CSV table of C-alpha atoms in Angstrom, one decimal:
chain,number,residue,atom,x,y,z
C,1239,MET,CA,15.8,-3.0,-22.2
C,1240,ILE,CA,12.7,-2.4,-20.0
C,1241,TRP,CA,11.0,-5.4,-21.6
C,1242,GLU,CA,13.9,-7.4,-20.4
C,1243,ILE,CA,13.2,-6.0,-16.9
C,1244,ILE,CA,9.6,-6.6,-17.4
C,1245,TRP,CA,10.1,-10.3,-18.5
C,1246,ASN,CA,12.6,-10.8,-16.0
C,1247,GLN,CA,10.2,-9.2,-13.3
C,1248,MET,CA,7.3,-11.5,-14.6
C,1249,PRO,CA,7.4,-14.0,-11.8
C,1250,TYR,CA,7.3,-11.4,-9.2
C,1251,LEU,CA,4.3,-9.4,-11.0
C,1252,LEU,CA,2.6,-13.0,-11.3
C,1253,HIS,CA,3.3,-13.4,-7.3
C,1254,GLY,CA,1.7,-9.9,-6.9
C,1255,LEU,CA,-1.6,-11.0,-9.0
C,1256,TRP,CA,-1.5,-14.2,-7.0
C,1257,ILE,CA,-1.6,-12.3,-3.8
C,1258,ALA,CA,-4.5,-10.2,-5.5
C,1259,LEU,CA,-6.5,-13.2,-6.5
C,1260,GLN,CA,-6.3,-14.6,-2.9
C,1261,LEU,CA,-7.6,-11.1,-1.6
C,1262,LEU,CA,-10.2,-11.4,-4.3
C,1263,ALA,CA,-11.4,-14.9,-3.4
C,1264,ALA,CA,-11.3,-14.6,0.4
C,1265,LEU,CA,-13.6,-11.2,0.2
C,1266,LEU,CA,-15.8,-12.5,-2.4
C,1267,SER,CA,-16.2,-15.7,-0.4
C,1268,LEU,CA,-17.1,-13.4,2.7
C,1269,GLY,CA,-19.3,-11.1,0.6
C,1270,LEU,CA,-21.4,-14.0,-0.6
C,1271,VAL,CA,-21.8,-15.6,2.9
C,1272,LEU,CA,-22.8,-12.5,4.6
C,1273,GLY,CA,-24.6,-10.7,1.8
C,1274,LEU,CA,-27.0,-13.7,0.8
C,1275,ALA,CA,-27.7,-13.5,4.7
C,1276,LEU,CA,-28.1,-9.9,4.7
C,1277,ALA,CA,-30.4,-9.9,1.8
C,1278,LEU,CA,-32.6,-12.8,3.5
C,1279,ILE,CA,-32.9,-10.5,6.5
C,1280,GLU,CA,-33.7,-7.4,4.5
C,1281,ILE,CA,-36.4,-9.2,3.0
C,1282,TYR,CA,-37.8,-11.8,5.5
C,1283,GLY,CA,-36.5,-10.6,8.9
C,1284,HIS,CA,-38.1,-9.0,12.0
C,1285,TRP,CA,-38.1,-5.3,11.5
C,1286,THR,CA,-35.5,-4.7,13.9
C,1287,LEU,CA,-32.9,-6.9,12.4
C,1288,ARG,CA,-34.0,-5.5,9.0
C,1289,TRP,CA,-33.2,-2.0,10.0
C,1290,THR,CA,-29.9,-3.0,11.5
C,1291,GLY,CA,-29.1,-4.6,8.0
C,1292,ILE,CA,-30.1,-1.7,6.2
C,1293,LEU,CA,-27.9,0.6,8.5
C,1294,PHE,CA,-24.9,-1.9,7.7
C,1295,GLU,CA,-25.4,-1.6,4.3
C,1296,ARG,CA,-25.8,1.9,3.9
C,1297,VAL,CA,-22.7,2.7,5.7
C,1298,PHE,CA,-20.7,0.3,4.0
C,1299,ARG,CA,-21.9,1.3,0.6
C,1300,GLY,CA,-21.4,5.0,1.5
C,1301,VAL,CA,-17.7,5.1,2.5
C,1302,PRO,CA,-14.8,5.0,0.2
C,1303,ALA,CA,-12.9,1.7,-0.2
C,1304,VAL,CA,-9.5,3.6,0.6
C,1305,VAL,CA,-10.9,5.0,3.9
C,1306,LEU,CA,-12.5,1.6,4.9
C,1307,LEU,CA,-9.1,0.0,4.4
C,1308,LEU,CA,-7.4,2.8,6.5
C,1309,LEU,CA,-10.1,2.5,9.1
C,1310,PHE,CA,-9.7,-1.0,9.5
C,1311,TYR,CA,-6.0,-1.4,9.4
C,1312,TYR,CA,-5.4,1.6,12.0
C,1313,GLY,CA,-8.6,1.5,13.7
C,1314,VAL,CA,-10.0,-2.2,14.4
C,1315,THR,CA,-6.6,-3.5,14.7
C,1316,ASP,CA,-6.3,-1.7,18.0
C,1317,PHE,CA,-8.7,-4.2,19.3
C,1318,ILE,CA,-8.2,-7.4,17.3
C,1319,GLU,CA,-4.5,-8.1,16.3
C,1320,MET,CA,-4.5,-8.7,12.4
C,1321,SER,CA,-2.3,-8.8,9.5
C,1322,SER,CA,-2.6,-6.3,6.6
C,1323,PHE,CA,-4.1,-8.9,4.3
C,1324,MET,CA,-6.8,-9.8,7.0
C,1325,ALA,CA,-7.5,-6.1,7.5
C,1326,ALA,CA,-7.9,-5.9,3.6
C,1327,VAL,CA,-10.4,-8.9,3.6
C,1328,LEU,CA,-12.5,-7.6,6.1
C,1329,ALA,CA,-12.6,-4.0,5.1
C,1330,LEU,CA,-13.2,-4.9,1.3
C,1331,GLY,CA,-15.3,-8.2,2.4
C,1332,LEU,CA,-17.7,-6.1,4.5
C,1333,ARG,CA,-18.0,-3.5,1.7
C,1334,SER,CA,-18.7,-6.4,-0.8
C,1335,THR,CA,-21.1,-7.9,1.5
C,1336,ALA,CA,-23.1,-4.6,1.1
C,1337,TYR,CA,-23.1,-4.6,-2.2
C,1338,GLN,CA,-23.6,-8.2,-2.8
C,1339,SER,CA,-26.7,-8.0,-0.3
C,1340,GLN,CA,-28.4,-5.6,-2.9
C,1341,ILE,CA,-27.6,-8.0,-5.8
C,1342,PHE,CA,-29.3,-10.9,-3.9
C,1343,ARG,CA,-32.3,-8.7,-2.5
C,1344,GLY,CA,-33.1,-7.7,-6.2
C,1345,ALA,CA,-32.8,-11.3,-7.5
C,1346,ILE,CA,-35.1,-12.6,-4.8
C,1347,GLN,CA,-37.6,-10.0,-5.4
C,1348,SER,CA,-37.5,-10.6,-9.0
C,1349,VAL,CA,-39.0,-14.2,-8.3
C,1350,PRO,CA,-43.0,-13.4,-8.6
C,1351,GLN,CA,-44.9,-13.5,-5.3
C,1352,GLY,CA,-47.2,-15.7,-6.5
C,1353,GLN,CA,-44.5,-18.7,-6.2
C,1354,MET,CA,-44.3,-18.1,-2.2
C,1355,MET,CA,-48.1,-18.3,-2.0
C,1356,ALA,CA,-48.2,-21.6,-4.4
C,1357,ALA,CA,-45.5,-23.2,-2.3
C,1358,GLN,CA,-47.2,-22.5,1.0
C,1359,ALA,CA,-50.5,-23.5,-0.5
C,1360,MET,CA,-48.8,-27.0,-1.1
C,1361,GLY,CA,-48.2,-27.1,2.5
C,1362,MET,CA,-44.5,-25.9,2.6
C,1363,GLY,CA,-43.2,-23.7,5.5
C,1364,ARG,CA,-41.6,-20.2,4.3
C,1365,ALA,CA,-38.1,-21.1,5.5
C,1366,ARG,CA,-38.6,-24.3,3.2
C,1367,ALA,CA,-40.3,-22.4,0.4
C,1368,VAL,CA,-37.4,-19.9,0.6
C,1369,GLY,CA,-34.8,-22.7,0.2
C,1370,TRP,CA,-36.4,-25.0,-2.2
C,1371,ILE,CA,-38.3,-22.6,-4.5
C,1372,ILE,CA,-37.3,-18.9,-4.4
C,1373,LEU,CA,-33.6,-19.2,-3.9
C,1374,PRO,CA,-32.7,-21.8,-6.7
C,1375,GLN,CA,-34.4,-19.3,-9.0
C,1376,ALA,CA,-33.1,-16.3,-7.3
C,1377,LEU,CA,-29.4,-17.4,-7.5
C,1378,ARG,CA,-29.5,-18.1,-11.2
C,1379,HIS,CA,-30.9,-14.5,-11.8
C,1380,ALA,CA,-28.1,-13.3,-9.6
C,1381,ILE,CA,-25.2,-14.3,-11.7
C,1382,GLY,CA,-25.4,-11.7,-14.2
C,1383,PRO,CA,-25.1,-8.9,-11.9
C,1384,TRP,CA,-22.7,-10.7,-9.7
C,1385,THR,CA,-20.2,-10.6,-12.7
C,1386,ASN,CA,-20.2,-6.8,-12.1
C,1387,GLU,CA,-19.3,-7.3,-8.7
C,1388,PHE,CA,-16.6,-9.7,-9.6
C,1389,SER,CA,-15.1,-7.1,-11.9
C,1390,SER,CA,-15.2,-4.0,-9.4
C,1391,GLU,CA,-13.7,-6.0,-6.5
C,1392,LEU,CA,-10.7,-7.4,-8.5
C,1393,LYS,CA,-10.1,-3.7,-9.4
C,1394,ALA,CA,-10.7,-2.6,-6.0
C,1395,THR,CA,-7.8,-5.1,-4.5
C,1396,SER,CA,-5.5,-2.7,-6.3
C,1397,LEU,CA,-6.1,-0.4,-3.3
C,1398,ALA,CA,-4.9,-2.6,-0.7
C,1399,TYR,CA,-1.2,-1.5,-1.0
C,1400,VAL,CA,-2.1,1.4,1.1
C,1401,ILE,CA,-2.3,-0.9,4.1
C,1402,GLY,CA,0.8,-2.7,3.2
C,1403,VAL,CA,-0.6,-5.8,1.0
C,1404,VAL,CA,2.2,-6.3,-1.6
C,1405,GLU,CA,-0.3,-7.1,-4.7
C,1406,LEU,CA,0.0,-6.6,-8.3
C,1407,THR,CA,0.0,-2.7,-8.3
C,1408,ARG,CA,2.4,-2.5,-5.6
C,1409,GLN,CA,4.9,-5.1,-7.3
C,1410,GLY,CA,4.4,-2.9,-10.5
C,1411,LYS,CA,5.5,0.2,-8.4
C,1412,TYR,CA,8.6,-1.6,-7.4
C,1413,ILE,CA,9.8,-2.1,-10.9
C,1414,VAL,CA,9.2,1.7,-11.6
C,1415,SER,CA,11.1,2.8,-8.3
C,1416,SER,CA,13.9,0.4,-8.9
C,1417,THR,CA,14.4,1.3,-12.5
C,1418,GLN,CA,13.7,5.0,-11.7
C,1419,GLY,CA,10.9,5.4,-14.7
C,1420,ASN,CA,9.0,3.6,-17.0
C,1421,VAL,CA,5.9,4.2,-15.2
C,1422,LEU,CA,3.6,3.9,-18.7
C,1423,ILE,CA,5.0,0.8,-19.8
C,1424,VAL,CA,4.9,-0.9,-16.3
C,1425,PHE,CA,1.6,0.1,-15.5
C,1426,GLY,CA,0.4,-0.8,-19.1
C,1427,VAL,CA,1.6,-4.4,-18.5
C,1428,VAL,CA,-0.3,-4.4,-15.2
C,1429,ALA,CA,-3.3,-2.9,-16.5
C,1430,LEU,CA,-3.2,-5.8,-19.2
C,1431,MET,CA,-2.9,-8.6,-16.5
C,1432,TYR,CA,-6.0,-7.3,-14.5
C,1433,PHE,CA,-7.9,-6.9,-17.9
C,1434,VAL,CA,-7.1,-10.8,-18.8
C,1435,VAL,CA,-8.1,-11.9,-15.4
C,1436,ASN,CA,-11.3,-9.7,-15.5
C,1437,ARG,CA,-12.5,-11.2,-18.8
C,1438,LEU,CA,-11.5,-14.7,-18.0
C,1439,GLY,CA,-13.6,-14.5,-14.9
C,1440,ASN,CA,-16.3,-12.9,-16.3
C,1441,TRP,CA,-16.2,-15.6,-19.2
C,1442,ALA,CA,-16.1,-18.6,-16.6
C,1443,LEU,CA,-19.2,-17.0,-14.7
C,1444,TYR,CA,-21.2,-16.9,-18.0
C,1445,LYS,CA,-20.3,-20.3,-18.7
C,1446,PHE,CA,-21.4,-21.5,-15.3
C,1447,GLU,CA,-24.5,-19.5,-15.7
C,1448,GLY,CA,-25.1,-21.2,-18.9
C,1449,ARG,CA,-24.5,-24.6,-17.6
C,1450,ILE,CA,-27.0,-24.1,-14.6
C,1451,THR,CA,-29.8,-23.0,-16.9
C,1452,VAL,CA,-32.8,-25.1,-16.0
C,1453,PRO,CA,-34.3,-25.7,-19.8
C,1454,GLY,CA,-37.4,-23.8,-20.5
C,1455,PHE,CA,-36.9,-21.6,-17.4
C,1456,GLU,CA,-37.0,-17.8,-18.2
C,1457,ARG,CA,-33.3,-16.6,-18.9
C,1458,ARG,CA,-31.4,-13.2,-19.1
C,1459,ALA,CA,-30.9,-12.4,-22.7
C,1460,ALA,CA,-27.2,-12.8,-23.5
R,27,MET,CA,-19.1,-21.9,-5.1
R,28,ARG,CA,-16.7,-24.6,-3.9
R,29,LYS,CA,-14.0,-22.8,-4.9
R,30,PHE,CA,-15.0,-19.6,-2.9
R,31,VAL,CA,-15.6,-21.7,0.2
R,32,MET,CA,-11.8,-22.9,-0.2
R,33,GLY,CA,-10.6,-19.2,-0.7
R,34,ALA,CA,-12.2,-18.6,2.7
R,35,VAL,CA,-10.6,-21.4,4.2
R,36,CYS,CA,-7.4,-20.2,3.0
R,37,ALA,CA,-7.7,-16.6,4.3
R,38,ALA,CA,-8.7,-18.2,7.8
R,39,GLY,CA,-5.5,-20.0,7.8
R,40,MET,CA,-3.3,-16.9,6.9
R,41,LEU,CA,-4.8,-15.2,10.0
R,42,GLY,CA,-3.3,-17.7,12.0
R,43,ALA,CA,0.1,-17.9,10.4
R,44,SER,CA,0.6,-14.3,10.0
R,45,SER,CA,0.5,-13.2,13.6
R,46,ALA,CA,4.0,-12.1,14.3
R,47,SER,CA,6.0,-13.7,17.2
R,48,ALA,CA,6.7,-11.3,20.1
R,49,GLU,CA,10.7,-11.3,19.5
R,50,THR,CA,10.6,-10.6,15.6
R,51,LEU,CA,10.7,-6.8,15.3
R,52,THR,CA,8.9,-5.3,12.3
R,53,ALA,CA,11.0,-2.6,10.7
R,54,GLY,CA,8.7,-0.2,8.3
R,55,VAL,CA,10.3,0.6,5.0
R,56,GLU,CA,9.1,2.6,1.9
R,57,ALA,CA,10.2,-0.1,-0.9
R,58,ALA,CA,10.2,2.5,-3.6
R,59,PHE,CA,12.8,4.9,-2.3
R,60,PRO,CA,16.4,3.9,-3.8
R,61,PRO,CA,19.0,4.2,-2.9
R,62,TRP,CA,17.8,3.7,0.9
R,63,ALA,CA,15.2,1.0,0.3
R,64,TYR,CA,13.7,-0.7,-2.7
R,65,VAL,CA,12.6,-4.0,-4.2
R,66,GLU,CA,14.6,-5.8,-7.0
R,67,GLU,CA,14.3,-9.4,-8.0
R,68,GLY,CA,11.7,-9.8,-5.2
R,69,GLU,CA,14.3,-9.0,-2.5
R,70,TYR,CA,14.5,-5.9,-0.5
R,71,LYS,CA,17.6,-3.9,-1.1
R,72,GLY,CA,19.3,-0.4,-0.3
R,73,ILE,CA,21.5,1.1,2.1
R,74,ALA,CA,19.0,1.4,5.0
R,75,ILE,CA,17.9,-2.3,4.5
R,76,ASP,CA,21.5,-3.7,4.3
R,77,ALA,CA,22.7,-1.5,7.3
R,78,MET,CA,19.7,-2.4,9.4
R,79,ARG,CA,20.5,-6.4,8.2
R,80,ALA,CA,24.2,-5.5,9.8
R,81,ILE,CA,22.9,-3.8,13.0
R,82,ALA,CA,20.5,-6.7,13.7
R,83,GLU,CA,23.3,-9.3,13.3
R,84,ASP,CA,25.6,-7.2,15.4
R,85,GLN,CA,23.1,-6.7,18.2
R,86,GLY,CA,21.3,-10.1,17.9
R,87,LEU,CA,18.0,-8.5,16.7
R,88,ASP,CA,15.5,-10.5,14.6
R,89,VAL,CA,14.0,-8.0,12.1
R,90,GLU,CA,11.7,-8.5,9.2
R,91,PHE,CA,11.0,-5.8,6.8
R,92,LYS,CA,7.1,-4.5,6.0
R,93,ASP,CA,6.6,-2.3,3.1
R,94,LEU,CA,4.1,0.6,3.5
R,95,PRO,CA,3.6,3.6,1.1
R,96,TRP,CA,5.5,6.7,2.5
R,97,PRO,CA,2.6,8.7,4.0
R,98,SER,CA,1.6,5.6,6.2
R,99,LEU,CA,4.9,5.0,7.5
R,100,ILE,CA,5.1,7.6,10.5
R,101,PRO,CA,1.6,7.1,11.5
R,102,ALA,CA,1.9,3.4,11.4
R,103,LEU,CA,5.0,3.7,13.9
R,104,ALA,CA,3.4,6.1,16.0
R,105,LYS,CA,0.3,3.5,16.1
R,106,GLY,CA,2.9,0.8,16.7
R,107,LYS,CA,2.1,-1.3,13.8
R,108,ILE,CA,5.6,-1.3,13.1
R,109,ASP,CA,8.5,-1.3,15.7
R,110,LEU,CA,10.8,0.9,13.8
R,111,LEU,CA,11.5,2.9,10.7
R,112,VAL,CA,14.2,2.1,8.3
R,113,THR,CA,14.5,4.5,5.4
R,114,GLY,CA,16.4,7.7,4.4
R,115,LEU,CA,14.4,9.5,7.2
R,116,ASN,CA,15.3,13.1,7.7
R,117,VAL,CA,15.0,14.5,11.4
R,118,THR,CA,12.8,17.1,11.7
R,119,LYS,CA,11.4,18.9,14.7
R,120,GLU,CA,7.7,17.8,13.9
R,121,ARG,CA,8.8,14.2,13.4
R,122,ALA,CA,10.6,14.6,16.7
R,123,GLU,CA,7.6,15.0,18.7
R,124,VAL,CA,6.0,11.7,17.6
R,125,LEU,CA,8.8,9.4,17.3
R,126,ASP,CA,12.4,8.9,18.9
R,127,PHE,CA,15.4,9.1,16.4
R,128,SER,CA,18.6,6.9,16.6
R,129,ILE,CA,21.7,8.8,16.3
R,130,PRO,CA,22.0,10.5,12.6
R,131,TRP,CA,24.0,8.3,10.3
R,132,TRP,CA,23.5,10.3,7.2
R,133,GLU,CA,23.3,14.3,6.1
R,134,ASN,CA,21.7,15.2,3.0
R,135,ASP,CA,21.2,18.6,0.8
R,136,ASP,CA,18.5,19.2,-1.4
R,137,GLU,CA,18.8,19.4,-5.1
R,138,VAL,CA,16.9,21.3,-7.7
R,139,LEU,CA,16.2,19.2,-10.7
R,140,VAL,CA,14.7,20.3,-14.1
R,141,SER,CA,14.5,18.2,-17.5
R,142,ALA,CA,17.7,17.7,-19.3
R,143,ASP,CA,16.6,19.9,-22.3
R,144,SER,CA,15.3,22.8,-20.1
R,145,ASP,CA,16.5,26.2,-20.1
R,146,LEU,CA,15.5,27.0,-16.6
R,147,ASN,CA,18.2,28.0,-14.1
R,148,VAL,CA,18.0,27.7,-10.3
R,149,VAL,CA,16.2,31.0,-9.9
R,150,THR,CA,13.6,30.7,-12.8
R,151,ALA,CA,12.9,26.9,-11.7
R,152,LEU,CA,12.1,28.2,-8.2
R,153,CYS,CA,10.4,31.5,-8.7
R,154,CYS,CA,7.8,33.7,-10.4
R,155,GLY,CA,5.2,31.5,-11.8
R,156,ALA,CA,7.3,28.1,-11.9
R,157,THR,CA,5.4,25.1,-10.5
R,158,VAL,CA,7.4,22.8,-8.4
R,159,GLY,CA,7.0,18.9,-7.4
R,160,ALA,CA,8.2,17.5,-4.3
R,161,GLN,CA,7.3,14.2,-2.6
R,162,GLY,CA,4.1,15.0,-0.4
R,163,GLY,CA,4.9,14.8,3.4
R,164,SER,CA,8.9,15.4,2.8
R,165,THR,CA,10.9,17.8,4.0
R,166,GLN,CA,11.6,19.0,0.5
R,167,PHE,CA,7.8,19.7,0.4
R,168,GLY,CA,7.9,21.5,3.8
R,169,TRP,CA,11.0,23.7,3.0
R,170,ILE,CA,9.3,24.7,-0.4
R,171,GLU,CA,6.1,25.7,1.1
R,172,ALA,CA,7.5,27.6,4.1
R,173,ASN,CA,10.3,29.4,2.0
R,174,LEU,CA,8.8,29.8,-1.5
R,175,VAL,CA,5.1,29.4,-1.3
R,176,GLU,CA,4.1,31.4,1.8
R,177,ALA,CA,6.8,34.1,0.9
R,178,ASP,CA,4.4,34.9,-2.1
R,179,THR,CA,7.2,34.1,-4.8
R,180,GLY,CA,4.6,33.0,-7.2
R,181,VAL,CA,5.5,29.3,-6.9
R,182,GLU,CA,2.9,26.4,-7.2
R,183,LEU,CA,3.5,23.4,-5.3
R,184,ARG,CA,2.5,20.0,-6.3
R,185,GLY,CA,2.8,16.9,-4.0
R,186,TYR,CA,3.3,13.3,-5.4
R,187,GLU,CA,3.3,10.0,-3.7
R,188,ASP,CA,6.9,9.4,-4.8
R,189,TYR,CA,9.3,11.2,-6.6
R,190,VAL,CA,9.6,9.1,-9.6
R,191,THR,CA,6.0,10.2,-10.7
R,192,ALA,CA,7.1,13.7,-9.8
R,193,VAL,CA,9.9,13.4,-12.4
R,194,GLU,CA,7.7,11.8,-14.9
R,195,ASP,CA,5.6,14.6,-14.7
R,196,MET,CA,8.0,17.1,-15.1
R,197,ASN,CA,9.6,15.1,-18.2
R,198,THR,CA,5.9,15.4,-19.8
R,199,GLY,CA,6.1,19.2,-19.1
R,200,ARG,CA,3.4,19.6,-16.4
R,201,ILE,CA,5.6,20.9,-13.6
R,202,ASP,CA,9.0,23.0,-14.2
R,203,SER,CA,11.1,21.6,-11.5
R,204,VAL,CA,11.5,18.8,-8.8
R,205,VAL,CA,13.2,19.0,-5.5
R,206,THR,CA,14.8,15.9,-4.1
R,207,SER,CA,17.4,15.2,-1.7
R,208,THR,CA,21.0,14.7,-2.8
R,209,ASP,CA,21.1,11.1,-3.0
R,210,THR,CA,17.8,10.4,-4.8
R,211,ALA,CA,18.9,13.0,-7.4
R,212,GLU,CA,21.9,11.1,-7.8
R,213,THR,CA,20.1,7.8,-8.3
R,214,LEU,CA,17.7,9.3,-10.9
R,215,ILE,CA,20.6,10.7,-12.9
R,216,SER,CA,22.7,7.1,-12.6
R,217,LYS,CA,19.6,5.4,-13.7
R,218,GLY,CA,19.2,7.5,-17.1
R,219,GLN,CA,16.5,9.7,-16.2
R,220,PRO,CA,16.7,12.7,-18.4
R,221,VAL,CA,17.1,15.4,-15.5
R,222,LYS,CA,20.0,17.8,-14.7
R,223,ILE,CA,20.9,19.5,-11.4
R,224,VAL,CA,20.5,23.1,-11.6
R,225,GLY,CA,21.1,24.1,-7.8
R,226,THR,CA,21.6,22.7,-4.4
R,227,ILE,CA,19.9,23.8,-1.6
R,228,GLN,CA,22.2,23.4,1.5
R,229,GLN,CA,20.4,22.1,4.4
R,230,ASN,CA,23.1,19.6,6.2
R,231,GLN,CA,19.8,17.5,6.8
R,232,PRO,CA,20.5,14.9,9.2
R,233,GLN,CA,18.9,11.2,8.5
R,234,ALA,CA,18.3,8.5,11.1
R,235,LEU,CA,16.4,5.4,12.1
R,236,ALA,CA,13.2,6.0,14.3
R,237,VAL,CA,11.5,4.0,16.9
R,238,GLN,CA,8.3,4.8,18.7
R,239,GLU,CA,7.8,7.8,20.9
R,240,GLY,CA,9.3,7.0,24.4
R,241,ASP,CA,11.1,3.8,23.0
R,242,PRO,CA,8.6,1.3,24.5
R,243,ASN,CA,10.8,-1.8,23.4
R,244,GLU,CA,14.0,-0.1,24.5
R,245,LEU,CA,15.5,-0.3,21.0
R,246,LEU,CA,17.3,2.9,20.7
R,247,GLY,CA,20.4,1.7,22.8
R,248,LYS,CA,20.8,-1.5,20.7
R,249,LEU,CA,20.4,0.6,17.7
R,250,ASN,CA,22.9,3.3,18.7
R,251,ALA,CA,25.3,1.0,19.5
R,252,GLY,CA,24.8,-1.1,16.3
R,253,ILE,CA,25.4,2.1,14.3
R,254,MET,CA,28.3,3.1,15.9
R,255,ASN,CA,29.6,-0.7,15.5
R,256,ILE,CA,29.0,-0.9,11.9
R,257,TYR,CA,30.4,2.4,11.4
R,258,LYS,CA,33.8,1.6,13.1
R,259,SER,CA,34.3,-1.8,11.6
R,260,GLY,CA,34.1,-0.2,7.9
R,261,GLN,CA,30.8,-2.3,7.0
R,262,TRP,CA,28.9,0.9,7.0
R,263,GLU,CA,31.3,2.4,4.2
R,264,GLN,CA,31.2,-0.8,2.2
R,265,ILE,CA,27.2,-0.8,2.2
R,266,VAL,CA,27.1,2.9,1.3
R,267,HIS,CA,29.6,2.6,-1.7
R,268,LYS,CA,27.8,-0.5,-2.7
R,269,TYR,CA,24.8,1.8,-3.7
R,270,GLN,CA,26.5,5.0,-4.0
R,271,PRO,CA,30.0,4.8,-5.3
R,272,GLN,CA,31.0,8.4,-5.0
R,273,ALA,CA,29.3,9.4,-2.0
R,274,SER,CA,31.6,10.8,0.8
R,275,ILE,CA,30.9,9.1,4.2
R,276,ARG,CA,30.1,11.4,7.0
R,277,ILE,CA,31.3,11.2,10.4
R,278,ILE,CA,28.8,9.5,12.6
R,279,PRO,CA,26.9,10.8,14.5
R,280,THR,CA,26.3,13.8,12.2
R,281,THR,CA,24.9,16.9,13.6
R,282,MET,CA,22.4,16.2,16.2
R,283,PRO,CA,19.8,19.2,16.4
R,284,ASP,CA,18.9,20.0,20.0
R,285,TYR,CA,15.3,20.0,19.4
R,286,VAL,CA,15.4,16.1,19.4
R,287,ASP,CA,14.5,14.9,22.9
R,288,SER,CA,16.4,11.5,22.0
R,289,TYR,CA,19.7,13.7,21.6
R,290,LYS,CA,19.8,14.9,24.9
R,291,LYS,CA,22.4,13.1,27.3
R,292,PRO,CA,22.6,10.4,28.0
R,293,ILE,CA,22.0,9.0,24.7
R,294,PRO,CA,21.5,5.0,25.1
R,295,GLY,CA,24.0,3.1,23.4
R,296,TYR,CA,26.3,6.0,22.6
R,297,SER,CA,27.1,8.3,25.4
R,298,GLU,CA,25.8,6.7,28.6
């Protein structure tokens, strides 16, 4: 009987998953753009910018995700009107910015210093050298650790229900409350859905990493 | 990477689309609270939901529902994130200080639940080393805290986000009893949860809708008039019996405690 209910409710669970995936795509893109910028600032920026960047990153890595969600939904929206979804994108996206900046910083710093010197010796400016020599290598290095960020943010989207984003976890809760029970089975199915998306995403990212490998260029051992 | 950029564009689009128009009222609900408000087949259902739709139609209001977890609802109303609160909301003194209540449309008692195969009775379920569960922030939680925990009866109180998890916890043996309102208890039993009622705590607890403190959108008059209209037309009875066939319909308004400011005359929409 509960399996029948879950089967009938599958469209709503899938809709919840779709909301979760939209949230994930938006927050990861925000984190990708800002995180890369932050990493470059932390490495190459003027010391004032660098310290501002480090402060931002420490704050967003040091506050729990749920607290950030509540702060953005109840605090920031006093000044800027926005939906629950947008508040969740900002709260989780800025947190992801902080984490991603560290992934990119590590990846950029793993490119040997000598390459920058060689590029400059060939007459390239610093910005040009970063864009054409350092980043193409660093971004390839970054994919491995980035899969971890993907997994961890996918799971973090499940927290967004506290500010009223009806994603997969909340849809699961609806089934639990309308059938007055079955907590274990419903959340078992929800867990399986997260797991499958997680594996698929990781599989795709490793596939992507393999595809853009430069032959002969050093590669992370699989 | 292109995929991610598209995601960002989608998100930006949603920001524009979701800014609510000025006339649509946002009604906060906790959609995990049958029979008052819940989601089934992707649709909001329940006594409070259907009644609110009827009131909106009667008064020409445009209402959309927004689901928030129970502990967030009152803060969200106080902050103006939602315009009114539509659920099985108990009228209490503390809440009357941060929000304004409509005339009460329901009255509830509390029920003491134990597992169907339990030997506990109403005394042993609530005394002397018993662990009791209730929904955190609920009136039942407050009552147990004030009357049992602080009276040193040896009761340990546990708060849950909702009573479904409290009942699951009881059925796995981690707590001895759960205290819920009467209609919650009846819904649990009618849905086949293995629980039984061992005692009733007479509370005559009124329930109502709520708006922001001071009623900035001047909604109370419309809500009160709407409640009286659907009560008199018999629509209210139909809605209640759709979800709770055995429930007896109280005379509206039920008891109006004098600590509630919005029950001091004149009450807008009810007694001018």
